[in-house]
Amino acid sequence: MEKFMDKFLLLGVSVLCAVVTILPAKATANLESSEFLQISDGYLRAMPPGQTVTVGFLKVRNMSDRDCEITSAKSSISDRVEFHEHLHSDGMMRMRPRARVSVLAGETVDFKPGSLHLMLFDINVKIEQLPHTLITLQTDQCGSYRFPLSIKSLIPSKTKEHH
């Protein structure tokens, strides 16, 4: 009987670990705020050798009837994460930091190339060797969201076959 209970307990713990590992990003946001924001399509750009700065892209959808402001971001690989945007000024494309990002009720904000994005500074790990990194977004009144961002390389994979 004792062996059966040990096996049953081990099976239960294994199933619980598997379920927690495969939860989607929106489900890993803290429970009190999961009714507000949904995070999707996120990734970080792999860095060229010698670089310590990278960019992150994602979509943030406000599922509520309350406006939310993202006030800060944190990363497991960088102590400094900022919001940046590209603006056209005098015929030039310029990048500037933003203190906050508004996500209006029922709207989606795209962090995408050539537009709004995350900037991660002073990275001292080889992120291209990681499956993902964790990002936390803090909002003014809609909670805190922790989610993984995958790593994508700009360089095409050498494993593709050519005809």
GROMACS .gro file of C-alpha atoms in nm:
model
  163
    1MET     CA    1   0.000   0.000   0.000
    2GLU     CA    2   0.284   0.238   0.086
    3LYS     CA    3   0.450   0.180  -0.255
    4PHE     CA    4   0.121   0.253  -0.428
    5MET     CA    5   0.084   0.583  -0.240
    6ASP     CA    6   0.444   0.683  -0.324
    7LYS     CA    7   0.384   0.613  -0.695
    8PHE     CA    8   0.050   0.796  -0.687
    9LEU     CA    9   0.209   1.100  -0.521
   10LEU     CA   10   0.498   1.099  -0.770
   11LEU     CA   11   0.253   1.081  -1.060
   12GLY     CA   12   0.051   1.373  -0.921
   13VAL     CA   13   0.359   1.591  -0.876
   14SER     CA   14   0.479   1.504  -1.229
   15VAL     CA   15   0.144   1.599  -1.384
   16LEU     CA   16   0.135   1.925  -1.188
   17CYS     CA   17   0.487   2.016  -1.307
   18ALA     CA   18   0.394   1.941  -1.668
   19VAL     CA   19   0.080   2.156  -1.653
   20VAL     CA   20   0.262   2.452  -1.497
   21THR     CA   21   0.538   2.429  -1.760
   22ILE     CA   22   0.301   2.453  -2.057
   23LEU     CA   23   0.069   2.729  -1.937
   24PRO     CA   24   0.031   3.011  -2.192
   25ALA     CA   25   0.162   3.359  -2.112
   26LYS     CA   26  -0.178   3.504  -2.030
   27ALA     CA   27  -0.239   3.234  -1.772
   28THR     CA   28   0.093   3.302  -1.599
   29ALA     CA   29  -0.001   3.664  -1.536
   30ASN     CA   30  -0.102   3.708  -1.176
   31LEU     CA   31  -0.460   3.598  -1.125
   32GLU     CA   32  -0.604   3.926  -1.009
   33SER     CA   33  -0.497   4.098  -1.328
   34SER     CA   34  -0.555   3.825  -1.586
   35GLU     CA   35  -0.899   3.970  -1.657
   36PHE     CA   36  -0.733   4.286  -1.793
   37LEU     CA   37  -0.438   4.226  -2.026
   38GLN     CA   38  -0.355   3.943  -2.263
   39ILE     CA   39   0.006   3.914  -2.385
   40SER     CA   40   0.081   3.734  -2.714
   41ASP     CA   41   0.322   3.697  -3.007
   42GLY     CA   42   0.625   3.799  -2.801
   43TYR     CA   43   0.991   3.754  -2.889
   44LEU     CA   44   1.335   3.906  -2.840
   45ARG     CA   45   1.576   3.957  -3.125
   46ALA     CA   46   1.901   3.761  -3.085
   47MET     CA   47   2.203   3.991  -3.065
   48PRO     CA   48   2.500   3.998  -3.302
   49PRO     CA   49   2.834   3.908  -3.137
   50GLY     CA   50   2.968   4.184  -2.914
   51GLN     CA   51   2.633   4.359  -2.868
   52THR     CA   52   2.475   4.405  -2.524
   53VAL     CA   53   2.143   4.562  -2.632
   54THR     CA   54   1.843   4.396  -2.792
   55VAL     CA   55   1.479   4.467  -2.871
   56GLY     CA   56   1.157   4.292  -2.779
   57PHE     CA   57   0.824   4.274  -2.957
   58LEU     CA   58   0.480   4.160  -2.840
   59LYS     CA   59   0.109   4.237  -2.849
   60VAL     CA   60  -0.078   4.361  -2.544
   61ARG     CA   61  -0.456   4.336  -2.563
   62ASN     CA   62  -0.675   4.505  -2.304
   63MET     CA   63  -0.966   4.267  -2.242
   64SER     CA   64  -1.140   4.498  -1.996
   65ASP     CA   65  -1.346   4.815  -1.998
   66ARG     CA   66  -1.074   4.995  -1.798
   67ASP     CA   67  -0.781   5.185  -1.951
   68CYS     CA   68  -0.443   5.050  -1.838
   69GLU     CA   69  -0.099   5.209  -1.844
   70ILE     CA   70   0.214   4.998  -1.854
   71THR     CA   71   0.449   5.184  -1.622
   72SER     CA   72   0.762   4.967  -1.625
   73ALA     CA   73   0.920   4.647  -1.753
   74LYS     CA   74   1.172   4.407  -1.599
   75SER     CA   75   1.369   4.120  -1.745
   76SER     CA   76   1.548   3.814  -1.613
   77ILE     CA   77   1.851   3.900  -1.834
   78SER     CA   78   1.870   4.280  -1.803
   79ASP     CA   79   1.847   4.528  -1.517
   80ARG     CA   80   1.740   4.804  -1.756
   81VAL     CA   81   1.434   4.768  -1.979
   82GLU     CA   82   1.279   5.071  -2.150
   83PHE     CA   83   0.991   5.146  -2.384
   84HIS     CA   84   1.107   5.307  -2.710
   85GLU     CA   85   0.930   5.425  -3.022
   86HIS     CA   86   1.035   5.529  -3.371
   87LEU     CA   87   0.908   5.865  -3.493
   88HIS     CA   88   0.943   6.038  -3.830
   89SER     CA   89   1.090   6.385  -3.778
   90ASP     CA   90   1.230   6.616  -4.049
   91GLY     CA   91   1.244   6.329  -4.297
   92MET     CA   92   1.441   6.114  -4.054
   93MET     CA   93   1.342   5.815  -3.845
   94ARG     CA   94   1.431   5.883  -3.482
   95MET     CA   95   1.404   5.663  -3.176
   96ARG     CA   96   1.304   5.802  -2.839
   97PRO     CA   97   1.219   5.653  -2.500
   98ARG     CA   98   0.868   5.660  -2.355
   99ALA     CA   99   0.794   5.662  -1.984
  100ARG     CA  100   0.461   5.476  -2.012
  101VAL     CA  101   0.248   5.290  -2.264
  102SER     CA  102  -0.130   5.333  -2.261
  103VAL     CA  103  -0.349   5.034  -2.348
  104LEU     CA  104  -0.702   5.167  -2.385
  105ALA     CA  105  -1.003   4.955  -2.293
  106GLY     CA  106  -1.077   4.699  -2.565
  107GLU     CA  107  -0.768   4.797  -2.768
  108THR     CA  108  -0.445   4.619  -2.865
  109VAL     CA  109  -0.100   4.778  -2.861
  110ASP     CA  110   0.161   4.625  -3.092
  111PHE     CA  111   0.525   4.641  -2.991
  112LYS     CA  112   0.670   4.583  -3.340
  113PRO     CA  113   0.975   4.658  -3.557
  114GLY     CA  114   0.994   5.020  -3.672
  115SER     CA  115   0.745   5.129  -3.406
  116LEU     CA  116   0.694   5.086  -3.032
  117HIS     CA  117   0.925   4.821  -2.880
  118LEU     CA  118   1.108   4.712  -2.566
  119MET     CA  119   1.480   4.792  -2.536
  120LEU     CA  120   1.689   4.569  -2.308
  121PHE     CA  121   2.031   4.707  -2.211
  122ASP     CA  122   2.353   4.566  -2.061
  123ILE     CA  123   2.278   4.202  -2.138
  124ASN     CA  124   2.568   3.981  -2.032
  125VAL     CA  125   2.438   3.639  -2.139
  126LYS     CA  126   2.423   3.477  -2.483
  127ILE     CA  127   2.048   3.497  -2.531
  128GLU     CA  128   2.058   3.302  -2.858
  129GLN     CA  129   2.138   2.996  -2.645
  130LEU     CA  130   1.826   3.044  -2.431
  131PRO     CA  131   1.483   2.904  -2.524
  132HIS     CA  132   1.321   3.219  -2.382
  133THR     CA  133   1.359   3.492  -2.122
  134LEU     CA  134   1.109   3.621  -1.868
  135ILE     CA  135   0.964   3.971  -1.889
  136THR     CA  136   0.744   4.142  -1.629
  137LEU     CA  137   0.520   4.434  -1.719
  138GLN     CA  138   0.388   4.648  -1.434
  139THR     CA  139   0.073   4.856  -1.483
  140ASP     CA  140  -0.081   5.144  -1.294
  141GLN     CA  141  -0.408   4.975  -1.198
  142CYS     CA  142  -0.430   4.654  -1.401
  143GLY     CA  143  -0.174   4.438  -1.220
  144SER     CA  144   0.159   4.282  -1.303
  145TYR     CA  145   0.226   4.036  -1.587
  146ARG     CA  146   0.516   3.791  -1.607
  147PHE     CA  147   0.556   3.597  -1.931
  148PRO     CA  148   0.821   3.433  -2.152
  149LEU     CA  149   0.958   3.586  -2.472
  150SER     CA  150   1.117   3.347  -2.721
  151ILE     CA  151   1.448   3.435  -2.889
  152LYS     CA  152   1.451   3.488  -3.268
  153SER     CA  153   1.761   3.526  -3.481
  154LEU     CA  154   1.786   3.769  -3.772
  155ILE     CA  155   2.023   3.527  -3.942
  156PRO     CA  156   1.850   3.249  -4.139
  157SER     CA  157   1.911   2.900  -4.008
  158LYS     CA  158   2.194   2.711  -4.181
  159THR     CA  159   1.998   2.388  -4.152
  160LYS     CA  160   1.760   2.476  -4.435
  161GLU     CA  161   1.806   2.272  -4.750
  162HIS     CA  162   1.847   2.441  -5.087
  163HIS     CA  163   1.722   2.286  -5.414
   0.00000   0.00000   0.00000
